[in-house]
Amino acid sequence: MPRLGIVLHGITGRMGYNQHLVRSILAIRDQGGVTLKSGERLEIDPIIVGRNRDKIEQLAKRHNIARWSTDLDAALADPNDQIFFDAGTTLMRAELIGRAIDAGKHVYCEKPISDDLGVAVTLARKARASGLKHGVVQDKLFLPGLRKLALLRDPGFFGKILSVRGEFGYWVFEGDWGVPAQRPSWNYRKGDGGGIILDMLCHWRYVLDNLFGEVRAVSCLGATHIPSRVDEQGRTYDCDTDDAAYATFELDGGIIAQINSSWTVRVRRDDLVTFQVDGTHGSAVAGLTKCWTQHRVNTPKPVWNPDQPQTIDFYKTWDEVPDTQVFDNGFKAQWEMFLRHVAEDGPWPYGLEAGAKGVQLAELGLKSWAERRWLDVPALEF
C-alpha cells in the first residue's frame, strides 16, 4: 500500500482542529485512505506539530495519532514525510511554507498565504520553481450549495449571468455581558493579521473567479463598527481593524457582484452565507448546503403598491434543487483531491498562485477603502 506522511502544523486552533484534523485527515485515515486510479488505497500517516507540548500530546492521545512533536525543524527534515500543511497564523504562514519548500516538501495551507502581496507572489514563484506540488484551501467551492450553483451554471440555466449578491456574517459577541465571543480576539487586531477584509476577500476571489468570472475591479468600504471587545482572558482591548466590509466587484463579461461581509450583523436569511445569482433565464439562491431556483417562466409579476400589504409569498415561488449526489465534507473532499494530486498527479487548479490572487484582492480592497475609489485588479505574473 502506498503511503504519504503528512506534517500537520497549526491544528490546535478551531479551524485546524475541526475541519482539517478531525473531519479531513482523521476521517481519511479511518476510512482506510484514498482510492487511487489504479485501485490501490493510499495510506496517510500524519504527524501533528505545535509549540504547546501538552496540547499536542493530549490531541495525539485523544485521537490515536501515533506521531507528534514540538520540533518543526526535525519534522521538516524527516524524508519519510512528503507533505507539509499549515493552518497556523497568517503572519507566520509564508515563512513556514518557504521553509517546507526548501526542505523538499509538497505544501498545502490555509489562506491568506500572507498579508503582503509581494511576499505572496514571491512564495508562489518559489513553489512553481521547486517543481513540488502546492495548494491553498479553497473550501467554499466544495460546499454543497455552491456546487449546486455550478451544476446550474454549466448547462446554461441562468442564461446570461447579470449579477451576484452575497451576504456573509453573523453577530460575534463582544464578550462584555456574559456571552463569550465565538471568534478569537486576534481577528480584531491589525498587528496580529486580523480584519475581515484580509480574511474574507481571499475567499470571495476564488469563489467569483471559479464560478462566475475573473475579478477585474473592486470598490470596497470597510468599517470598525465595534471599537472595543473583551479577549479570552477577560480583558477589554481596542479593535483597530475592520469587522465589516461592503464590496462591489466587476467581473469578466460585465457581471456585477456585491458581497457584504460582517461580524456585526444579525442573521435573517437562509444561512450564514448566501449567494443570489440573477440571469436572463433564471435565478438561484444558495447557502452552505441548499439551493433554490426560479426560472423565468415561474417568475411572479409583482406590482409596487405601498398602500396595500404584499399578496405574494415570494419564498414559495422558488424551487429547491434536489440532492442528486452525496456531498462529503468540503475540506475533506479538497484534501482527497490534493492527496491524489501528489500521489498520481491528479488534477489540481488551486496552487499558491490562487492564494496570491486572494491576497491581491484583499490588499486592493483595503486600498480602495483608504482612498475611497474603484481600483482595477491587474493580472499577476508568476
PDB file of C-alpha atoms in Angstrom, residues 167 178 209:
ATOM      1  CA  GLU A 167     -24.339  38.095   2.254  1.00  0.00           C
ATOM      2  CA  GLY A 178     -21.791  37.135  29.938  1.00  0.00           C
ATOM      3  CA  ASP A 209     -13.129  33.649 -10.290  1.00  0.00           C
TER       4      ASP A 209
END
